[in-house]
Coordinates of C-alpha atoms in Angstrom, one line a residue:
M65 CA 0.0 0.0 0.0
A66 CA 1.3 3.4 -0.9
A67 CA 0.5 5.1 2.4
S68 CA 2.6 4.1 5.4
T69 CA 1.2 3.2 8.7
D70 CA 2.2 6.4 10.4
K71 CA 0.4 8.4 7.8
V72 CA -2.7 6.4 8.2
S73 CA -2.8 7.4 11.9
I74 CA -4.6 10.7 10.9
S75 CA -7.8 8.8 11.1
N76 CA -7.1 6.5 14.0
E77 CA -9.3 7.0 17.0
E78 CA -6.4 7.9 19.3
S79 CA -5.3 10.9 17.2
D80 CA -8.5 11.8 15.5
G81 CA -9.5 14.5 17.9
Q82 CA -5.9 15.9 17.9
R83 CA -5.7 16.2 14.2
V84 CA -9.1 17.6 13.7
G85 CA -8.4 20.1 16.5
E86 CA -5.4 21.3 14.5
L87 CA -7.5 22.0 11.4
N88 CA -7.9 25.6 10.6
T89 CA -11.7 26.0 10.3
D90 CA -11.6 29.7 10.8
Y91 CA -12.9 32.0 8.1
H92 CA -12.2 35.7 7.3
I93 CA -15.0 38.1 6.2
A94 CA -14.0 41.7 5.5
G95 CA -10.8 41.1 7.6
I96 CA -12.7 39.7 10.6
R97 CA -11.8 36.2 11.8
I98 CA -14.7 34.0 12.6
P99 CA -13.7 30.9 14.5
R100 CA -15.0 27.5 13.3
Y101 CA -17.0 29.1 10.5
R102 CA -16.0 26.4 8.0
T103 CA -17.6 23.7 10.1
P104 CA -20.9 22.1 9.1
M105 CA -22.6 23.2 12.3
A106 CA -21.7 26.8 11.7
Q107 CA -23.1 26.7 8.2
V108 CA -26.2 24.9 9.4
A109 CA -26.7 27.6 12.0
M110 CA -26.4 30.3 9.3
V111 CA -29.1 28.5 7.2
G112 CA -31.2 28.4 10.4
L113 CA -30.8 32.2 10.8
I114 CA -32.0 32.6 7.2
A115 CA -35.0 30.5 8.0
F116 CA -35.5 32.4 11.3
T117 CA -35.9 35.7 9.4
T118 CA -38.0 34.4 6.6
V119 CA -39.9 31.2 7.1
G120 CA -40.0 31.7 10.9
M121 CA -41.6 35.0 10.7
S122 CA -44.1 33.7 8.1
S123 CA -44.8 30.8 10.3
A124 CA -45.6 33.2 13.2
L125 CA -48.0 35.1 11.0
S126 CA -49.7 31.9 9.8
G127 CA -49.7 30.5 13.3
I128 CA -52.0 33.3 14.5
G129 CA -54.5 31.9 12.0
G130 CA -55.7 33.5 8.8
G131 CA -52.3 35.2 8.2
G132 CA -53.0 37.7 10.9
L133 CA -56.5 38.5 9.5
L134 CA -59.8 37.9 11.1
N135 CA -61.3 36.3 7.9
T136 CA -59.4 33.2 6.9
Y137 CA -60.7 33.2 3.3
Q138 CA -57.8 35.1 1.8
S139 CA -55.1 33.1 3.7
T140 CA -56.7 29.9 2.4
N141 CA -56.5 31.2 -1.2
A142 CA -52.9 32.2 -0.6
N143 CA -52.0 28.8 0.8
V144 CA -53.5 26.9 -2.2
A145 CA -51.4 29.1 -4.5
I146 CA -48.3 28.6 -2.4
Y147 CA -48.4 24.9 -2.2
S148 CA -49.4 24.3 -5.8
T149 CA -46.4 26.2 -7.1
F150 CA -44.2 24.8 -4.3
A151 CA -45.1 21.3 -5.3
A152 CA -44.4 21.9 -9.0
L153 CA -41.0 23.4 -8.6
A154 CA -39.7 21.5 -5.5
F155 CA -39.8 18.2 -7.4
F156 CA -37.0 19.7 -9.6
G157 CA -35.5 21.6 -6.7
G158 CA -32.5 19.4 -6.4
T159 CA -31.7 19.8 -10.0
I160 CA -31.9 23.6 -9.7
Y161 CA -29.8 23.6 -6.5
N162 CA -27.0 21.6 -8.0
R163 CA -27.0 23.9 -11.0
V164 CA -27.2 27.4 -9.5
G165 CA -25.8 26.9 -6.0
I166 CA -26.7 27.5 -2.4
K167 CA -26.5 31.3 -2.3
V168 CA -28.9 32.0 -5.2
C169 CA -31.4 29.4 -3.9
L170 CA -31.5 30.9 -0.4
M171 CA -31.6 34.6 -1.5
F172 CA -34.5 34.0 -3.8
G173 CA -35.9 31.6 -1.2
G174 CA -36.6 34.4 1.3
F175 CA -38.1 37.0 -1.1
G176 CA -41.5 35.3 -1.6
Y177 CA -42.3 35.4 2.2
A178 CA -42.0 39.2 2.2
C179 CA -44.3 39.4 -0.8
L180 CA -47.1 37.4 0.8
S181 CA -46.8 39.4 4.1
S182 CA -47.3 42.5 2.0
A183 CA -50.3 41.0 0.4
Y184 CA -51.9 40.3 3.8
F185 CA -51.1 43.9 4.8
L186 CA -52.9 45.1 1.7
T187 CA -55.9 42.8 2.4
A188 CA -56.2 44.3 5.9
H189 CA -56.9 47.7 4.2
I190 CA -58.8 46.9 1.0
G191 CA -60.3 43.5 1.7
N192 CA -61.2 41.2 -1.3
R193 CA -59.9 43.7 -3.8
A194 CA -56.4 42.5 -3.0
T195 CA -57.3 38.9 -4.1
G196 CA -55.2 39.2 -7.3
W197 CA -52.0 40.2 -5.3
I198 CA -52.8 37.5 -2.7
V199 CA -52.7 34.8 -5.3
A200 CA -49.7 36.2 -7.2
A201 CA -47.8 36.6 -3.9
G202 CA -48.7 33.1 -2.9
C203 CA -47.3 31.8 -6.2
I204 CA -44.1 33.8 -5.7
E205 CA -43.7 32.4 -2.2
G206 CA -44.3 28.9 -3.4
L207 CA -41.4 29.3 -5.9
S208 CA -39.2 30.8 -3.3
A209 CA -40.0 28.2 -0.7
A210 CA -39.1 25.4 -3.0
M211 CA -35.6 26.8 -3.5
L212 CA -35.1 27.6 0.2
W213 CA -36.2 24.2 1.6
T214 CA -34.3 22.3 -1.1
A215 CA -31.1 24.1 -0.1
Q216 CA -31.8 23.7 3.6
G217 CA -32.2 19.9 3.1
A218 CA -29.0 19.6 1.2
V219 CA -27.1 21.4 3.9
T220 CA -28.6 19.8 7.1
M221 CA -28.4 16.3 5.6
G222 CA -25.3 16.5 3.4
Y223 CA -22.8 18.6 5.4
P224 CA -22.6 16.8 8.8
T225 CA -21.1 13.4 9.4
E226 CA -23.5 10.5 9.9
R227 CA -23.4 10.6 13.7
M228 CA -24.3 14.3 13.7
K229 CA -27.3 14.4 11.2
G230 CA -30.0 14.3 13.8
R231 CA -28.4 17.0 15.9
S232 CA -27.7 19.1 12.8
F233 CA -31.4 19.2 11.9
S234 CA -32.3 19.9 15.6
V235 CA -29.9 22.9 15.5
F236 CA -31.4 24.2 12.3
W237 CA -35.0 23.6 13.4
T238 CA -34.5 25.3 16.8
I239 CA -33.1 28.5 15.2
F240 CA -35.8 28.5 12.6
Q241 CA -38.6 28.0 15.2
M242 CA -37.1 30.8 17.3
G243 CA -38.2 33.0 14.5
G244 CA -41.7 31.8 15.1
V245 CA -41.3 32.4 18.8
I246 CA -40.1 36.0 18.4
G247 CA -42.6 36.5 15.6
S248 CA -45.4 35.4 17.9
I249 CA -44.3 37.7 20.7
L250 CA -44.2 40.7 18.4
P251 CA -47.9 40.8 17.4
M252 CA -49.0 39.6 20.9
A253 CA -47.2 42.5 22.5
M254 CA -48.4 45.1 19.9
N255 CA -52.0 43.9 20.0
W256 CA -52.3 42.8 23.7
N257 CA -55.2 45.2 24.4
S258 CA -56.7 45.2 20.9
K259 CA -60.3 44.1 20.4
A260 CA -59.8 43.7 16.7
G261 CA -59.4 40.4 15.0
T262 CA -56.7 41.6 12.7
I263 CA -53.1 42.6 13.8
N264 CA -52.1 46.2 13.4
D265 CA -50.1 47.9 10.6
G266 CA -46.9 48.1 12.7
S267 CA -46.9 44.3 13.1
F268 CA -47.2 43.7 9.4
I269 CA -44.4 46.2 8.5
A270 CA -42.1 44.7 11.1
F271 CA -42.6 41.2 9.6
I272 CA -41.9 42.5 6.0
V273 CA -38.7 44.4 7.0
I274 CA -37.3 41.4 8.9
M275 CA -38.0 39.1 5.9
L276 CA -36.3 41.4 3.4
C277 CA -33.2 41.6 5.7
G278 CA -33.1 37.8 5.8
C279 CA -32.8 37.7 2.0
L280 CA -29.3 39.2 2.3
I281 CA -27.9 36.7 4.9
P282 CA -27.0 34.0 2.2
L283 CA -24.2 36.3 1.0
L284 CA -22.3 35.4 4.2
L285 CA -22.4 31.6 3.5
I286 CA -19.2 29.9 2.2
P287 CA -19.0 27.6 -0.8
S288 CA -20.0 24.0 0.1
D289 CA -16.6 22.5 -0.9
Q290 CA -14.8 24.8 1.7
V291 CA -16.7 23.2 4.6
I292 CA -14.6 20.8 6.7
R293 CA -16.3 18.1 8.7
E294 CA -15.2 17.0 12.1
D295 CA -13.5 13.9 10.8
G296 CA -11.3 16.0 8.4
T297 CA -13.3 15.3 5.2
R298 CA -14.9 18.0 3.1
V299 CA -18.3 18.2 1.3
V300 CA -18.0 16.7 -2.1
L301 CA -19.6 18.7 -4.9
P302 CA -20.4 17.0 -8.2
P303 CA -18.7 18.4 -11.4
A304 CA -20.4 21.5 -12.7
P305 CA -23.6 20.0 -14.2
T306 CA -25.6 21.0 -17.1
W307 CA -29.4 21.2 -17.0
Q308 CA -29.5 18.1 -19.2
S309 CA -27.2 16.1 -16.9
E310 CA -29.0 17.1 -13.8
L311 CA -32.4 16.0 -15.2
K312 CA -30.9 12.7 -16.2
G313 CA -29.3 12.4 -12.7
M314 CA -32.7 13.0 -11.1
Y315 CA -34.3 10.3 -13.3
R316 CA -31.4 7.9 -12.5
V317 CA -31.8 8.5 -8.7
M318 CA -35.5 7.8 -8.9
R319 CA -35.2 4.8 -11.2
E320 CA -32.5 3.1 -9.0
N321 CA -34.4 3.8 -5.8
L322 CA -38.1 3.0 -6.6
W323 CA -38.6 1.9 -3.0
F324 CA -38.3 5.6 -2.1
L325 CA -41.8 6.0 -3.4
S326 CA -43.0 4.2 -0.2
L327 CA -42.0 7.4 1.7
F328 CA -44.3 9.6 -0.3
P329 CA -47.3 9.2 2.0
F330 CA -45.0 10.2 4.9
F331 CA -44.0 13.3 3.0
A332 CA -47.6 14.1 2.2
A333 CA -48.6 13.9 5.8
S334 CA -45.8 16.1 7.1
N335 CA -47.7 19.4 6.6
W336 CA -51.3 18.1 6.4
F337 CA -52.0 18.8 10.1
Y338 CA -51.2 22.5 10.0
T339 CA -54.5 23.4 8.3
Y340 CA -56.7 21.9 11.0
Q341 CA -54.5 23.2 13.8
R342 CA -54.2 26.8 12.6
N343 CA -57.3 27.6 10.6
D344 CA -59.9 25.2 12.1
F345 CA -58.8 25.1 15.8
N346 CA -56.7 28.2 16.6
A347 CA -58.4 30.8 14.4
P348 CA -62.1 30.3 15.3
N349 CA -61.9 29.6 19.0
F350 CA -59.6 32.2 20.6
T351 CA -59.1 35.9 21.0
L352 CA -56.3 37.5 18.9
R353 CA -53.8 37.7 21.8
T354 CA -54.5 34.1 22.7
R355 CA -54.0 33.0 19.1
S356 CA -50.6 34.6 19.2
F357 CA -49.8 33.0 22.5
N358 CA -50.8 29.6 21.1
G359 CA -48.4 30.2 18.2
L360 CA -45.7 31.0 20.7
C361 CA -46.3 27.8 22.6
S362 CA -46.5 25.8 19.4
N363 CA -43.1 27.0 18.3
L364 CA -41.5 26.4 21.7
F365 CA -42.8 22.8 22.1
N366 CA -42.2 22.1 18.4
M367 CA -38.5 22.7 19.2
L368 CA -38.7 20.4 22.2
G369 CA -40.2 17.6 20.0
V370 CA -37.4 18.0 17.5
W371 CA -34.7 17.8 20.1
L372 CA -36.2 14.8 21.8
M373 CA -36.5 12.8 18.6
G374 CA -33.2 14.0 17.2
T375 CA -31.3 13.3 20.4
M376 CA -32.8 9.8 20.6
L377 CA -31.9 9.0 17.0
D378 CA -28.3 10.3 17.3
F379 CA -27.6 9.4 21.0
P380 CA -24.2 7.6 21.3
F381 CA -25.4 4.5 23.1
K382 CA -22.6 2.5 24.7
S383 CA -24.2 -0.8 23.7
K384 CA -23.3 -1.9 20.2
R385 CA -26.7 -3.4 19.8
V386 CA -28.3 0.0 19.6
T387 CA -27.4 0.4 15.9
R388 CA -28.7 3.0 13.5
V389 CA -30.9 0.3 12.0
L390 CA -32.5 -0.3 15.4
R391 CA -33.0 3.4 16.1
A392 CA -34.7 3.8 12.7
R393 CA -37.2 1.1 13.7
V394 CA -37.8 2.4 17.2
G395 CA -38.3 5.9 15.8
I396 CA -41.1 4.9 13.4
V397 CA -42.8 2.7 16.0
S398 CA -42.7 5.6 18.5
L399 CA -44.3 7.9 15.9
L400 CA -47.1 5.4 15.2
I401 CA -47.9 5.2 19.0
L402 CA -47.8 9.0 19.3
T403 CA -50.1 9.3 16.3
M404 CA -52.8 7.0 17.8
S405 CA -52.6 8.5 21.3
I406 CA -52.3 12.2 20.6
W407 CA -54.6 12.4 17.6
G408 CA -57.0 9.9 19.2
G409 CA -57.1 12.0 22.3
G410 CA -57.8 15.2 20.3
Y411 CA -61.0 13.9 19.0
V412 CA -62.9 15.2 22.1
F413 CA -62.2 18.7 20.9
V414 CA -63.8 18.2 17.5
K415 CA -66.7 15.8 18.0
D416 CA -69.3 18.6 18.8
T417 CA -67.9 21.4 16.6
V418 CA -69.7 23.0 13.7
R419 CA -67.9 25.1 11.1
G420 CA -69.1 28.7 11.4
V421 CA -70.2 28.4 15.0
V422 CA -67.6 29.9 17.4
P423 CA -67.5 30.1 21.2
H424 CA -69.2 33.1 22.7
P425 CA -67.3 34.8 24.1
L426 CA -64.1 33.7 22.4
I427 CA -61.7 31.8 24.7
D428 CA -59.0 34.0 26.3
L429 CA -55.8 32.9 27.9
T430 CA -56.8 34.5 31.2
E431 CA -59.7 32.1 31.5
S432 CA -57.9 29.1 33.0
D433 CA -61.0 27.0 33.4
R434 CA -61.9 27.2 29.7
Y435 CA -58.4 27.6 28.2
T436 CA -56.2 25.0 30.0
R437 CA -57.3 21.9 28.2
Y438 CA -57.1 23.6 24.8
I439 CA -53.6 24.8 25.2
M440 CA -52.5 21.4 26.5
M441 CA -53.9 19.8 23.3
Y442 CA -52.1 22.4 21.2
I443 CA -48.8 21.6 23.0
F444 CA -49.1 17.9 22.4
W445 CA -49.8 18.5 18.7
S446 CA -46.7 20.7 18.6
L447 CA -44.5 18.1 20.2
Y448 CA -45.7 15.6 17.7
D449 CA -45.0 17.9 14.8
G450 CA -41.4 18.4 15.9
A451 CA -40.8 14.7 16.3
F452 CA -42.4 14.0 12.9
Q453 CA -40.2 16.5 11.1
A454 CA -37.0 15.4 12.9
Y455 CA -37.6 11.8 12.0
A456 CA -38.3 12.6 8.3
Y457 CA -35.0 14.4 7.8
W458 CA -33.0 11.9 9.9
L459 CA -34.4 9.0 7.9
M460 CA -33.6 10.7 4.5
G461 CA -30.1 11.6 5.8
S462 CA -29.6 7.9 6.8
L463 CA -30.1 6.8 3.2
S464 CA -27.3 8.7 1.7
N465 CA -24.2 10.9 2.3
N466 CA -24.1 12.4 -1.2
S467 CA -25.1 16.0 -1.2
A468 CA -26.4 15.8 -4.8
T469 CA -28.6 12.8 -4.1
L470 CA -29.8 14.4 -0.8
S471 CA -30.8 17.5 -2.6
H472 CA -33.1 15.4 -4.8
Y473 CA -34.5 13.6 -1.8
S474 CA -35.1 17.0 -0.1
G475 CA -36.8 18.4 -3.2
W476 CA -39.1 15.4 -3.5
Y477 CA -40.0 15.6 0.2
K478 CA -41.0 19.2 -0.1
S479 CA -42.8 18.7 -3.4
I480 CA -45.0 15.9 -2.2
Q481 CA -45.5 17.7 1.1
S482 CA -46.6 20.8 -0.7
A483 CA -48.9 19.0 -3.2
A484 CA -50.7 17.4 -0.2
A485 CA -50.9 20.8 1.6
A486 CA -52.4 22.4 -1.5
I487 CA -55.1 19.7 -1.4
V488 CA -55.9 20.1 2.3
W489 CA -56.0 23.9 2.2
R490 CA -58.4 23.7 -0.8
L491 CA -60.6 21.3 1.3
D492 CA -60.6 23.9 4.0
G493 CA -61.5 26.6 1.4
L494 CA -64.5 24.4 0.4
K495 CA -65.6 24.5 4.0
V496 CA -65.4 20.8 4.7
S497 CA -66.6 20.1 8.2
Y498 CA -64.1 20.4 11.0
K499 CA -64.8 16.8 11.9
N500 CA -63.9 15.5 8.4
M501 CA -60.8 17.7 8.3
Y502 CA -59.7 16.2 11.6
F503 CA -60.4 12.6 10.5
S504 CA -58.5 13.2 7.2
T505 CA -55.5 14.4 9.3
W506 CA -55.6 11.4 11.7
F507 CA -56.0 8.9 8.8
I508 CA -53.1 10.2 6.6
L509 CA -50.7 10.4 9.6
T510 CA -51.5 6.8 10.5
L511 CA -51.1 5.6 6.9
A512 CA -47.8 7.5 6.6
C513 CA -46.3 5.8 9.6
C514 CA -47.4 2.3 8.3
T515 CA -46.0 2.8 4.7
T516 CA -42.7 4.1 6.2
F517 CA -42.1 0.8 8.0
Y518 CA -40.5 -0.8 4.9
V519 CA -37.8 1.8 4.6
A520 CA -37.2 2.0 8.3
F521 CA -36.9 -1.8 8.7
Y522 CA -35.2 -2.9 5.5
R523 CA -33.5 0.1 3.7
V524 CA -31.6 1.9 6.5
Q525 CA -28.0 0.6 6.8
E526 CA -25.5 1.1 9.5
H527 CA -23.4 3.2 7.2
S528 CA -24.1 4.9 3.8
T529 CA -21.4 4.3 1.2
D530 CA -22.6 6.4 -1.8
E531 CA -20.0 9.2 -1.3
F532 CA -16.3 8.5 -1.4
P533 CA -14.6 10.4 1.5
V534 CA -12.3 13.2 0.4
L535 CA -9.9 14.6 3.0
A536 CA -9.6 18.3 3.4
E537 CA -6.4 19.8 2.1
E538 CA -5.3 20.7 5.6
V539 CA -5.4 17.0 6.7
K540 CA -3.6 15.8 3.6
D541 CA -0.9 18.4 4.0
N542 CA -0.4 17.6 7.7
A543 CA 0.0 13.9 6.9
G544 CA 2.0 14.3 3.8
L545 CA -0.5 12.6 1.6
D546 CA -1.4 13.2 -2.0
D547 CA -4.9 12.8 -3.4
D548 CA -4.7 9.1 -4.1
N549 CA -2.9 8.1 -1.0
G550 CA -5.1 10.3 1.1
K551 CA -8.2 8.5 -0.1
E552 CA -6.5 5.1 0.4
A553 CA -5.3 5.9 3.9
Y554 CA -8.6 7.2 4.9
V555 CA -10.4 4.1 3.7
L556 CA -7.9 1.8 5.4
A557 CA -8.2 3.7 8.7
D558 CA -12.0 3.9 8.4
T559 CA -12.2 0.1 7.9
E560 CA -10.1 -0.5 10.9
K561 CA -12.3 1.7 13.1
K562 CA -15.6 0.3 11.6
T563 CA -16.9 3.8 11.4
A564 CA -18.1 6.0 8.5
V565 CA -17.8 9.7 7.8

């Protein structure tokens, strides 16, 4: 073998931490040194900050119910437009991401959220005359969201090592959801004593300004191939593709992984429940400040759900029997149990409801005797949401280490998710009864867990081997390895350790 034993030691367990500790992962922006900025977690955190200022703020506005408006009619129209265009573009999102790069995707990805917020602002003043801009802004947000979420998936699943993928998504999701937390506090504070059902102008303007600022943050990201993982490898980018080669690549990935279709019901279910929770539960039952407080609690406990599931899936158990395969199986079984218990228990809140009939007076957070059981149910739904999303991304990340493949997976996930969301928002617009909306949610979540059993039980492997590890230049220079010997040494050491990057 070309590489000597002492050179191989760069990947041995004894010196792994020492060598990686010597790596220069600092980065300089405008002459300012930023420590560890070239690490995957730093870049994941930056993508989280982008989502914080764009999707997070939009989530807070949507979480109030009706996009901050008293009448949910226009927000329903907007959501149908959003998810229809989102679904159409996201299926090819991986192809576009691999072609134009992360910065373009994320900059355009934040723009649409500001457009839709401006449409809600306009609707608050001129009512249904703003319908044209509502639909147009919804379409723009759908296109933007497809780019943003495809890029997010490629980063959170493709940048970290295998043992960090669950925590990576948890970090991203926590920062993103903090946008929803801050965004919920903003209208709640500004409208605390308001008797109106629509948030005030200052709240709308604050949302729009924050979102536009978020569109500039992607300029601070570094190129993917400059990111250095904790084990000394770097993110591998495919050769500069053409549109034709990318479309062929997407077809090849789908053809060679037809079993991936069994995950499509899981993808479809992943946003289905938001319609009932926000428009059919939160919007009609509570005062404006209580709706904002519910959104705040939703985001906080959503983060907790993500961390609980992500930590369980990535926890470094001492027993070698607790393999990644076993964790995948325990995760999906746990989700099925949660689905039946939480959504089964929630039926008591819908069994006697009638669309168009609201409590009189509306429930307020100061009325503990009326409010407590409602907020507890909302918290349980939020915990479930976080666990569901964390498992979805962890499962996809466990199927590949290749960033190009993962960008396709992420795009398909968001495409199917959005197509289903367009359907359920349309059903809500057609004024389907609350009871049927609830049963459709419970059914699709149960079906999703059942169809995912095949992938969780038979397709998840202990290690993914579809990306050849490439050592960062710093590691090769320190060890005196050239490109070929660096790869050979890494694979030898990796085999000896029985670990994967």
